[in-house]
Amino acid sequence: MANDLKHIDQKLIDEAAEWQAKLAGGALSDAERVRHMEWLLEDPVHTDAFEYVQEAYVGVGQHEQQIRAAFASDLKVPSNQGVVAPKPMNASWVWPKFATGLAAVAALLFVMFFPQTPFYDAPSDPHIYSASTEGLKNVKLMDGSRVTLFAGSRISVEMDDGARNVALESGRAFFDVVSDKDRPFYVNTGERQVRVVGTRFEVLKADGFDRVSVNEGLVSVASQAGEEKTPAILIEPGTVATYASTSDEPILKEVDPATIGNWTEGVLRFKEQPISEVLEQIQLIYPTIHAVVTAEGDTVFSGTLVVTEPETMLRELAEFTGMELRADSNTYSLNRKQQ
């Protein structure tokens, strides 16, 4: 839904917030659920209002501490009610039963209509997100942008009314950035600064090099080494730019844009693709390995590989294609089995 809400009046926003609070509190009867659906169908603007409230509802969970402080009196358990069982309002926290009405609506509206207040930007400390060494982690940021962290990766995030800043502390992250021309989105690796407005791209921070790959849109990359930044260069979709730590000149490689970030699903899918192309996609995820296939001939692969350790993926590929894998440090070769 568009961020322009000029076509939605305050009364509709209030009604949408009340419906959302009732739904979140589990207080709707079957008849009220039917009425809610009828309300949505009465006018397309009702749907717009309700979708916007739902987006703010996610924001409530992201600002739990501030909201609990701002609405402490509304959340205080009345002395004559004893212990009140908590009721979920958002997946990340709970509201007391008696507070799922007006206080919940007030909190929703507060988040929706005052995004530039100190309340919204109160957390000055960076938010830290990290993925375990065993799997991926999906993160939705405060602005609605999404990040997928590769296993073992870590980022810290700081946002204010002027910019959105992400520090990639280690590993690899794929970004799907919500456009906001007034607040550019930066990803810093220590050596490089990547700047975007709204796009999809991947940044890798590894020992000895950084890599920026673009799936959609344009990103600019500038060096942060030394006292002055070098002039930024633009990276287009389907381009993989690899920067050695000792150079400001990237090595550029063109690939299918769709392959950039395909690891975010946790698997790689192939349909009758030459084995050499399969290896290229694995090496796009693991640029520090070198994998070749000998006597390829007409070998093709159709199937799914789970994104895991590179040697494990290559061994599975060898088994699926009836080949054998030879490994020497980070160099691998797939060969036809001897008859």
Coordinates of N, CA, C and O in Angstrom, one line a residue, residues 181-318:
K181 N 13.4 8.1 -0.2 CA 14.3 9.1 -0.7 C 14.9 10.1 0.3 O 15.9 10.7 0.1
D182 N 14.1 10.3 1.4 CA 14.6 11.2 2.4 C 15.5 10.5 3.4 O 16.2 11.2 4.2
R183 N 15.6 9.2 3.4 CA 16.5 8.5 4.3 C 17.2 7.4 3.6 O 16.8 6.3 3.4
P184 N 18.4 7.8 3.0 CA 19.2 6.8 2.3 C 19.6 5.6 3.2 O 19.6 5.8 4.4
F185 N 19.8 4.5 2.6 CA 20.2 3.2 3.3 C 21.6 2.9 3.0 O 22.0 2.8 1.9
Y186 N 22.4 2.8 4.1 CA 23.8 2.6 4.0 C 24.2 1.2 4.6 O 23.7 0.9 5.7
V187 N 25.1 0.5 3.9 CA 25.7 -0.7 4.5 C 27.2 -0.5 4.5 O 27.8 -0.2 3.5
N188 N 27.8 -0.6 5.7 CA 29.2 -0.4 5.9 C 29.9 -1.7 6.3 O 29.5 -2.4 7.2
T189 N 31.0 -1.9 5.6 CA 31.8 -3.1 5.9 C 33.1 -2.8 6.7 O 33.8 -3.6 7.1
G190 N 33.4 -1.5 6.8 CA 34.6 -1.0 7.4 C 35.6 -0.5 6.3 O 36.2 0.5 6.4
E191 N 35.6 -1.3 5.2 CA 36.4 -0.9 4.0 C 35.5 -0.2 3.0 O 36.0 0.7 2.3
R192 N 34.3 -0.5 2.9 CA 33.4 0.0 1.8 C 32.1 0.6 2.5 O 31.7 0.1 3.5
Q193 N 31.5 1.5 1.8 CA 30.2 2.0 2.1 C 29.3 1.8 0.9 O 29.6 2.4 -0.2
V194 N 28.2 1.1 1.1 CA 27.2 0.9 0.0 C 26.0 1.7 0.3 O 25.5 1.8 1.4
R195 N 25.6 2.5 -0.7 CA 24.4 3.4 -0.5 C 23.3 3.1 -1.5 O 23.6 2.9 -2.7
V196 N 22.1 3.0 -1.0 CA 20.9 2.7 -1.8 C 19.7 3.6 -1.3 O 19.8 4.1 -0.3
V197 N 18.7 3.6 -2.2 CA 17.4 4.1 -1.7 C 16.4 3.0 -1.6 O 15.8 2.8 -0.6
G198 N 16.2 2.2 -2.6 CA 15.3 1.1 -2.6 C 15.8 0.1 -3.6 O 15.7 0.4 -4.8
T199 N 16.2 -1.1 -3.2 CA 16.7 -2.1 -4.1 C 16.9 -3.4 -3.4 O 16.7 -3.6 -2.2
R200 N 17.4 -4.4 -4.2 CA 17.7 -5.7 -3.6 C 19.2 -6.1 -4.0 O 19.6 -6.0 -5.1
F201 N 20.0 -6.4 -2.9 CA 21.4 -6.6 -3.2 C 22.0 -7.4 -2.1 O 21.4 -7.6 -1.0
E202 N 23.2 -7.9 -2.3 CA 23.9 -8.7 -1.3 C 25.3 -8.1 -1.0 O 25.9 -7.5 -1.9
V203 N 25.7 -8.1 0.2 CA 27.0 -7.7 0.6 C 27.7 -8.8 1.4 O 27.1 -9.4 2.3
L204 N 29.0 -9.0 1.0 CA 29.8 -10.1 1.7 C 31.0 -9.4 2.2 O 31.7 -8.7 1.5
K205 N 31.3 -9.7 3.5 CA 32.5 -9.3 4.1 C 33.3 -10.5 4.5 O 32.9 -11.3 5.3
A206 N 34.5 -10.6 3.8 CA 35.3 -11.8 4.0 C 36.7 -11.4 4.4 O 37.1 -10.2 4.3
D207 N 37.6 -12.4 4.7 CA 39.0 -12.1 5.0 C 39.7 -11.7 3.7 O 39.7 -12.5 2.8
G208 N 40.1 -10.4 3.6 CA 40.9 -10.0 2.5 C 40.1 -9.4 1.4 O 40.7 -8.8 0.4
F209 N 38.8 -9.4 1.4 CA 38.0 -8.8 0.4 C 36.5 -8.5 0.8 O 36.0 -9.2 1.7
D210 N 35.9 -7.6 0.1 CA 34.4 -7.4 0.2 C 33.8 -7.6 -1.2 O 34.5 -7.5 -2.2
R211 N 32.5 -8.0 -1.2 CA 31.9 -8.2 -2.4 C 30.4 -7.6 -2.4 O 29.7 -7.8 -1.4
V212 N 30.1 -6.9 -3.4 CA 28.7 -6.4 -3.6 C 28.1 -6.9 -4.8 O 28.7 -6.8 -5.9
S213 N 26.9 -7.5 -4.7 CA 26.2 -8.1 -5.9 C 24.8 -7.5 -5.9 O 24.1 -7.4 -4.8
V214 N 24.3 -7.1 -7.1 CA 23.0 -6.5 -7.2 C 22.0 -7.3 -7.9 O 22.3 -7.8 -9.0
N215 N 20.9 -7.6 -7.3 CA 19.8 -8.3 -7.9 C 18.8 -7.4 -8.6 O 18.3 -7.7 -9.7
E216 N 18.6 -6.2 -8.0 CA 17.6 -5.3 -8.6 C 17.9 -3.9 -8.2 O 18.3 -3.6 -7.1
G217 N 17.7 -2.9 -9.1 CA 18.0 -1.5 -8.8 C 19.5 -1.2 -9.0 O 20.3 -1.9 -9.6
L218 N 19.9 -0.1 -8.4 CA 21.3 0.4 -8.5 C 21.8 0.7 -7.1 O 21.1 1.1 -6.2
V219 N 23.1 0.4 -6.9 CA 23.8 0.7 -5.6 C 25.1 1.4 -6.0 O 25.7 1.2 -7.0
S220 N 25.5 2.3 -5.1 CA 26.8 3.0 -5.2 C 27.7 2.4 -4.2 O 27.3 2.2 -3.0
V221 N 29.0 2.3 -4.5 CA 30.0 1.8 -3.6 C 31.1 2.7 -3.5 O 31.7 3.1 -4.6
A222 N 31.5 3.1 -2.4 CA 32.7 4.0 -2.2 C 33.6 3.4 -1.1 O 33.2 2.7 -0.2
S223 N 34.9 3.6 -1.3 CA 35.9 3.1 -0.3 C 35.8 4.0 1.0 O 35.6 5.2 0.9
Q224 N 36.0 3.4 2.1 CA 36.1 4.2 3.4 C 37.5 4.2 3.9 O 37.7 4.7 5.0
A225 N 38.4 3.6 3.2 CA 39.8 3.5 3.7 C 40.4 4.9 3.6 O 40.2 5.7 2.7
G226 N 41.3 5.2 4.6 CA 42.0 6.5 4.6 C 41.1 7.6 5.1 O 39.9 7.4 5.5
E227 N 41.6 8.8 5.0 CA 40.8 10.0 5.5 C 39.7 10.4 4.5 O 38.8 11.0 4.9
E228 N 39.9 10.1 3.2 CA 38.9 10.5 2.3 C 38.3 9.3 1.5 O 39.0 8.4 1.2
K229 N 37.0 9.4 1.2 CA 36.4 8.3 0.4 C 36.8 8.5 -1.0 O 36.9 9.6 -1.5
T230 N 37.0 7.4 -1.7 CA 37.2 7.4 -3.2 C 35.8 7.7 -3.8 O 34.8 7.4 -3.2
P231 N 35.8 8.2 -5.1 CA 34.6 8.4 -5.8 C 33.8 7.1 -5.9 O 34.3 6.0 -6.1
A232 N 32.5 7.2 -5.7 CA 31.6 6.0 -5.7 C 31.4 5.6 -7.1 O 31.5 6.3 -8.1
I233 N 31.2 4.3 -7.3 CA 30.9 3.7 -8.6 C 29.5 3.0 -8.5 O 29.1 2.6 -7.4
L234 N 28.8 3.0 -9.6 CA 27.4 2.4 -9.6 C 27.5 0.9 -10.0 O 28.2 0.6 -10.9
I235 N 26.8 0.1 -9.3 CA 26.7 -1.3 -9.6 C 25.3 -1.6 -10.1 O 24.4 -1.3 -9.4
E236 N 25.2 -2.2 -11.2 CA 24.0 -2.5 -11.9 C 23.5 -3.9 -11.6 O 24.3 -4.8 -11.1
P237 N 22.2 -4.2 -11.9 CA 21.7 -5.6 -11.7 C 22.5 -6.6 -12.5 O 22.9 -6.4 -13.6
G238 N 22.8 -7.7 -11.8 CA 23.5 -8.8 -12.5 C 25.0 -8.6 -12.4 O 25.8 -9.4 -12.9
T239 N 25.5 -7.6 -11.7 CA 26.9 -7.3 -11.5 C 27.4 -7.8 -10.2 O 26.8 -7.4 -9.2
V240 N 28.5 -8.5 -10.1 CA 29.2 -8.8 -8.9 C 30.5 -8.1 -8.8 O 31.3 -8.2 -9.7
A241 N 30.6 -7.2 -7.8 CA 31.9 -6.4 -7.7 C 32.6 -6.9 -6.5 O 32.2 -6.8 -5.4
T242 N 33.9 -7.4 -6.8 CA 34.7 -7.9 -5.7 C 35.9 -6.9 -5.5 O 36.6 -6.6 -6.4
Y243 N 36.0 -6.5 -4.2 CA 37.1 -5.5 -3.8 C 38.1 -6.2 -2.9 O 37.8 -6.7 -1.8
A244 N 39.3 -6.3 -3.4 CA 40.4 -6.7 -2.5 C 40.7 -5.6 -1.5 O 40.5 -4.4 -1.8
S245 N 41.1 -6.0 -0.3 CA 41.3 -5.0 0.8 C 42.4 -4.1 0.4 O 42.5 -3.0 1.0
T246 N 43.3 -4.4 -0.5 CA 44.4 -3.6 -0.9 C 44.1 -2.7 -2.1 O 45.0 -2.0 -2.6
S247 N 42.9 -2.8 -2.6 CA 42.6 -2.0 -3.9 C 41.2 -1.4 -3.8 O 40.3 -2.0 -3.2
D248 N 41.1 -0.3 -4.5 CA 39.8 0.4 -4.6 C 39.1 0.1 -5.9 O 38.0 0.6 -6.2
E249 N 39.8 -0.7 -6.8 CA 39.3 -1.0 -8.1 C 38.7 -2.4 -8.0 O 39.4 -3.4 -7.8
P250 N 37.4 -2.5 -8.3 CA 36.7 -3.8 -8.1 C 37.0 -4.7 -9.4 O 37.2 -4.2 -10.5
I251 N 36.9 -6.0 -9.2 CA 36.9 -7.0 -10.3 C 35.4 -7.2 -10.5 O 34.7 -7.6 -9.6
L252 N 34.9 -6.9 -11.7 CA 33.5 -7.1 -12.1 C 33.2 -8.3 -12.8 O 34.0 -8.8 -13.7
K253 N 32.1 -8.9 -12.5 CA 31.7 -10.2 -13.2 C 30.2 -10.1 -13.4 O 29.4 -9.6 -12.5
E254 N 29.7 -10.5 -14.6 CA 28.3 -10.4 -14.9 C 27.7 -11.8 -14.7 O 28.2 -12.8 -15.2
V255 N 26.5 -11.9 -14.0 CA 25.8 -13.1 -13.8 C 24.3 -12.9 -14.0 O 23.9 -11.7 -14.1
D256 N 23.6 -14.0 -14.0 CA 22.1 -13.8 -14.0 C 21.7 -13.2 -12.7 O 21.9 -13.7 -11.7
P257 N 21.0 -12.0 -12.8 CA 20.5 -11.3 -11.6 C 19.7 -12.2 -10.6 O 19.8 -12.1 -9.4
A258 N 19.0 -13.2 -11.2 CA 18.1 -14.0 -10.4 C 19.0 -14.9 -9.5 O 18.5 -15.4 -8.5
T259 N 20.2 -15.2 -9.8 CA 21.1 -16.0 -9.0 C 21.6 -15.3 -7.8 O 22.1 -15.9 -6.8
I260 N 21.5 -14.0 -7.8 CA 22.1 -13.2 -6.6 C 21.1 -13.2 -5.5 O 19.9 -12.8 -5.7
G261 N 21.5 -13.8 -4.4 CA 20.6 -13.9 -3.3 C 19.7 -15.1 -3.3 O 18.8 -15.3 -2.4
N262 N 19.9 -16.0 -4.3 CA 19.0 -17.2 -4.3 C 19.2 -18.1 -3.1 O 18.4 -19.0 -2.8
W263 N 20.3 -17.9 -2.4 CA 20.6 -18.7 -1.2 C 19.6 -18.4 0.0 O 19.5 -19.1 1.0
T264 N 18.9 -17.3 -0.1 CA 18.1 -16.8 1.0 C 16.9 -17.8 1.2 O 16.3 -17.8 2.3
E265 N 16.6 -18.7 0.3 CA 15.6 -19.7 0.5 C 16.1 -20.9 1.2 O 15.3 -21.8 1.6
G266 N 17.4 -20.9 1.4 CA 18.0 -22.1 2.0 C 18.3 -23.2 1.1 O 18.9 -24.2 1.5
V267 N 17.9 -23.1 -0.1 CA 18.2 -24.2 -1.1 C 18.5 -23.5 -2.5 O 18.2 -22.4 -2.7
L268 N 19.2 -24.3 -3.3 CA 19.4 -23.9 -4.7 C 18.7 -24.9 -5.6 O 18.8 -26.1 -5.4
R269 N 17.9 -24.4 -6.5 CA 17.1 -25.3 -7.4 C 17.6 -25.2 -8.8 O 17.9 -24.1 -9.3
F270 N 17.7 -26.4 -9.5 CA 18.2 -26.4 -10.8 C 17.3 -27.3 -11.7 O 16.7 -28.3 -11.2
K271 N 17.2 -26.9 -13.0 CA 16.4 -27.7 -13.9 C 17.2 -27.9 -15.2 O 17.4 -26.9 -15.9
E272 N 17.8 -29.1 -15.4 CA 18.5 -29.4 -16.6 C 19.6 -28.4 -16.9 O 19.8 -27.9 -18.0
Q273 N 20.4 -28.0 -15.9 CA 21.5 -27.1 -16.1 C 22.8 -27.8 -16.2 O 23.0 -28.7 -15.4
P274 N 23.7 -27.3 -17.1 CA 25.0 -27.9 -17.2 C 25.7 -27.9 -15.8 O 25.5 -26.9 -15.0
I275 N 26.5 -28.9 -15.6 CA 27.1 -29.0 -14.3 C 28.0 -27.8 -14.0 O 28.2 -27.4 -12.8
S276 N 28.6 -27.2 -15.0 CA 29.5 -26.1 -14.8 C 28.7 -24.9 -14.3 O 29.2 -24.1 -13.5
E277 N 27.5 -24.7 -14.8 CA 26.7 -23.6 -14.3 C 26.3 -23.8 -12.8 O 26.1 -22.9 -12.0
V278 N 26.0 -25.1 -12.4 CA 25.7 -25.4 -11.0 C 26.9 -25.0 -10.2 O 26.7 -24.4 -9.1
L279 N 28.1 -25.3 -10.6 CA 29.3 -25.0 -9.8 C 29.5 -23.5 -9.7 O 29.9 -23.0 -8.7
E280 N 29.1 -22.8 -10.8 CA 29.2 -21.3 -10.7 C 28.3 -20.7 -9.6 O 28.7 -19.8 -8.9
Q281 N 27.1 -21.3 -9.5 CA 26.2 -20.8 -8.5 C 26.7 -21.1 -7.1 O 26.6 -20.3 -6.1
I282 N 27.3 -22.3 -6.9 CA 27.8 -22.6 -5.6 C 29.0 -21.7 -5.2 O 29.2 -21.3 -4.1
Q283 N 29.9 -21.4 -6.2 CA 31.0 -20.6 -6.0 C 30.6 -19.1 -5.8 O 31.3 -18.3 -5.2
L284 N 29.4 -18.7 -6.3 CA 28.9 -17.4 -6.0 C 28.6 -17.2 -4.5 O 28.7 -16.1 -4.0
I285 N 28.2 -18.3 -3.9 CA 27.9 -18.3 -2.5 C 29.2 -18.4 -1.7 O 29.4 -17.8 -0.7
Y286 N 30.1 -19.2 -2.2 CA 31.4 -19.5 -1.5 C 32.6 -19.1 -2.4 O 33.2 -19.9 -3.1
P287 N 32.9 -17.8 -2.5 CA 33.9 -17.3 -3.4 C 35.3 -17.8 -3.1 O 36.2 -17.6 -3.9
T288 N 35.5 -18.3 -1.9 CA 36.9 -18.7 -1.5 C 37.2 -20.1 -2.0 O 38.4 -20.5 -1.8
I289 N 36.3 -20.8 -2.6 CA 36.6 -22.2 -3.0 C 36.8 -22.1 -4.6 O 36.3 -21.2 -5.2
H290 N 37.4 -23.1 -5.1 CA 37.6 -23.3 -6.5 C 37.1 -24.6 -6.9 O 37.6 -25.7 -6.4
A291 N 36.1 -24.7 -7.7 CA 35.5 -26.0 -8.1 C 35.5 -26.1 -9.6 O 35.1 -25.1 -10.3
V292 N 35.9 -27.2 -10.2 CA 35.9 -27.4 -11.6 C 35.4 -28.8 -11.9 O 35.3 -29.7 -11.0
V293 N 34.9 -29.0 -13.1 CA 34.4 -30.3 -13.6 C 35.3 -30.7 -14.8 O 35.5 -29.9 -15.7
T294 N 35.7 -32.0 -14.7 CA 36.5 -32.5 -15.8 C 35.6 -33.5 -16.6 O 34.8 -34.2 -16.1
A295 N 35.9 -33.5 -17.9 CA 35.1 -34.4 -18.8 C 33.6 -34.2 -18.6 O 32.9 -35.2 -18.4
E296 N 33.2 -33.0 -18.7 CA 31.8 -32.7 -18.4 C 30.8 -33.3 -19.4 O 29.8 -33.9 -19.0
G297 N 31.2 -33.3 -20.7 CA 30.3 -33.9 -21.7 C 28.9 -33.3 -21.6 O 28.7 -32.1 -21.6
D298 N 27.9 -34.1 -21.6 CA 26.5 -33.7 -21.6 C 25.9 -33.8 -20.2 O 24.6 -33.9 -20.1
T299 N 26.7 -33.8 -19.2 CA 26.2 -33.9 -17.8 C 25.4 -32.7 -17.4 O 25.9 -31.5 -17.5
V300 N 24.1 -32.9 -17.1 CA 23.3 -31.8 -16.6 C 22.7 -32.3 -15.2 O 22.7 -33.4 -14.9
F301 N 22.2 -31.3 -14.5 CA 21.6 -31.6 -13.2 C 20.3 -30.9 -13.0 O 20.1 -29.8 -13.3
S302 N 19.3 -31.7 -12.5 CA 18.0 -31.2 -12.1 C 17.8 -31.7 -10.7 O 17.9 -32.9 -10.4
G303 N 17.5 -30.7 -9.8 CA 17.3 -31.1 -8.4 C 17.5 -29.9 -7.5 O 17.6 -28.8 -8.0
T304 N 17.5 -30.2 -6.2 CA 17.7 -29.2 -5.2 C 18.8 -29.5 -4.3 O 19.0 -30.6 -3.9
L305 N 19.7 -28.5 -4.0 CA 20.8 -28.6 -3.1 C 20.5 -27.7 -1.9 O 20.2 -26.6 -2.1
V306 N 20.6 -28.3 -0.7 CA 20.5 -27.5 0.5 C 21.7 -26.7 0.7 O 22.8 -27.2 0.5
V307 N 21.6 -25.4 1.0 CA 22.7 -24.5 1.2 C 23.3 -24.9 2.6 O 22.8 -24.7 3.6
T308 N 24.5 -25.5 2.5 CA 25.2 -25.9 3.7 C 26.7 -25.7 3.4 O 27.1 -24.8 2.6
E309 N 27.6 -26.4 4.1 CA 29.0 -26.3 3.8 C 29.3 -26.7 2.4 O 28.7 -27.6 1.8
P310 N 30.3 -26.0 1.7 CA 30.5 -26.2 0.3 C 30.9 -27.6 -0.1 O 30.4 -28.1 -1.1
E311 N 31.7 -28.2 0.8 CA 32.1 -29.6 0.4 C 30.9 -30.5 0.5 O 30.8 -31.5 -0.3
T312 N 30.0 -30.3 1.5 CA 28.8 -31.1 1.6 C 27.9 -31.0 0.3 O 27.4 -32.0 -0.2
M313 N 27.8 -29.7 -0.1 CA 27.0 -29.5 -1.3 C 27.6 -30.2 -2.5 O 26.9 -30.8 -3.4
L314 N 28.9 -30.1 -2.7 CA 29.6 -30.7 -3.8 C 29.5 -32.2 -3.8 O 29.4 -32.8 -4.8
R315 N 29.6 -32.8 -2.6 CA 29.5 -34.2 -2.5 C 28.1 -34.7 -2.9 O 27.9 -35.7 -3.5
E316 N 27.1 -33.9 -2.4 CA 25.7 -34.3 -2.8 C 25.5 -34.2 -4.3 O 24.9 -35.0 -5.0
L317 N 26.1 -33.1 -4.9 CA 26.0 -33.0 -6.4 C 26.7 -34.1 -7.1 O 26.2 -34.6 -8.1
A318 N 27.8 -34.5 -6.6 CA 28.6 -35.7 -7.2 C 27.7 -36.9 -7.1 O 27.6 -37.7 -8.1

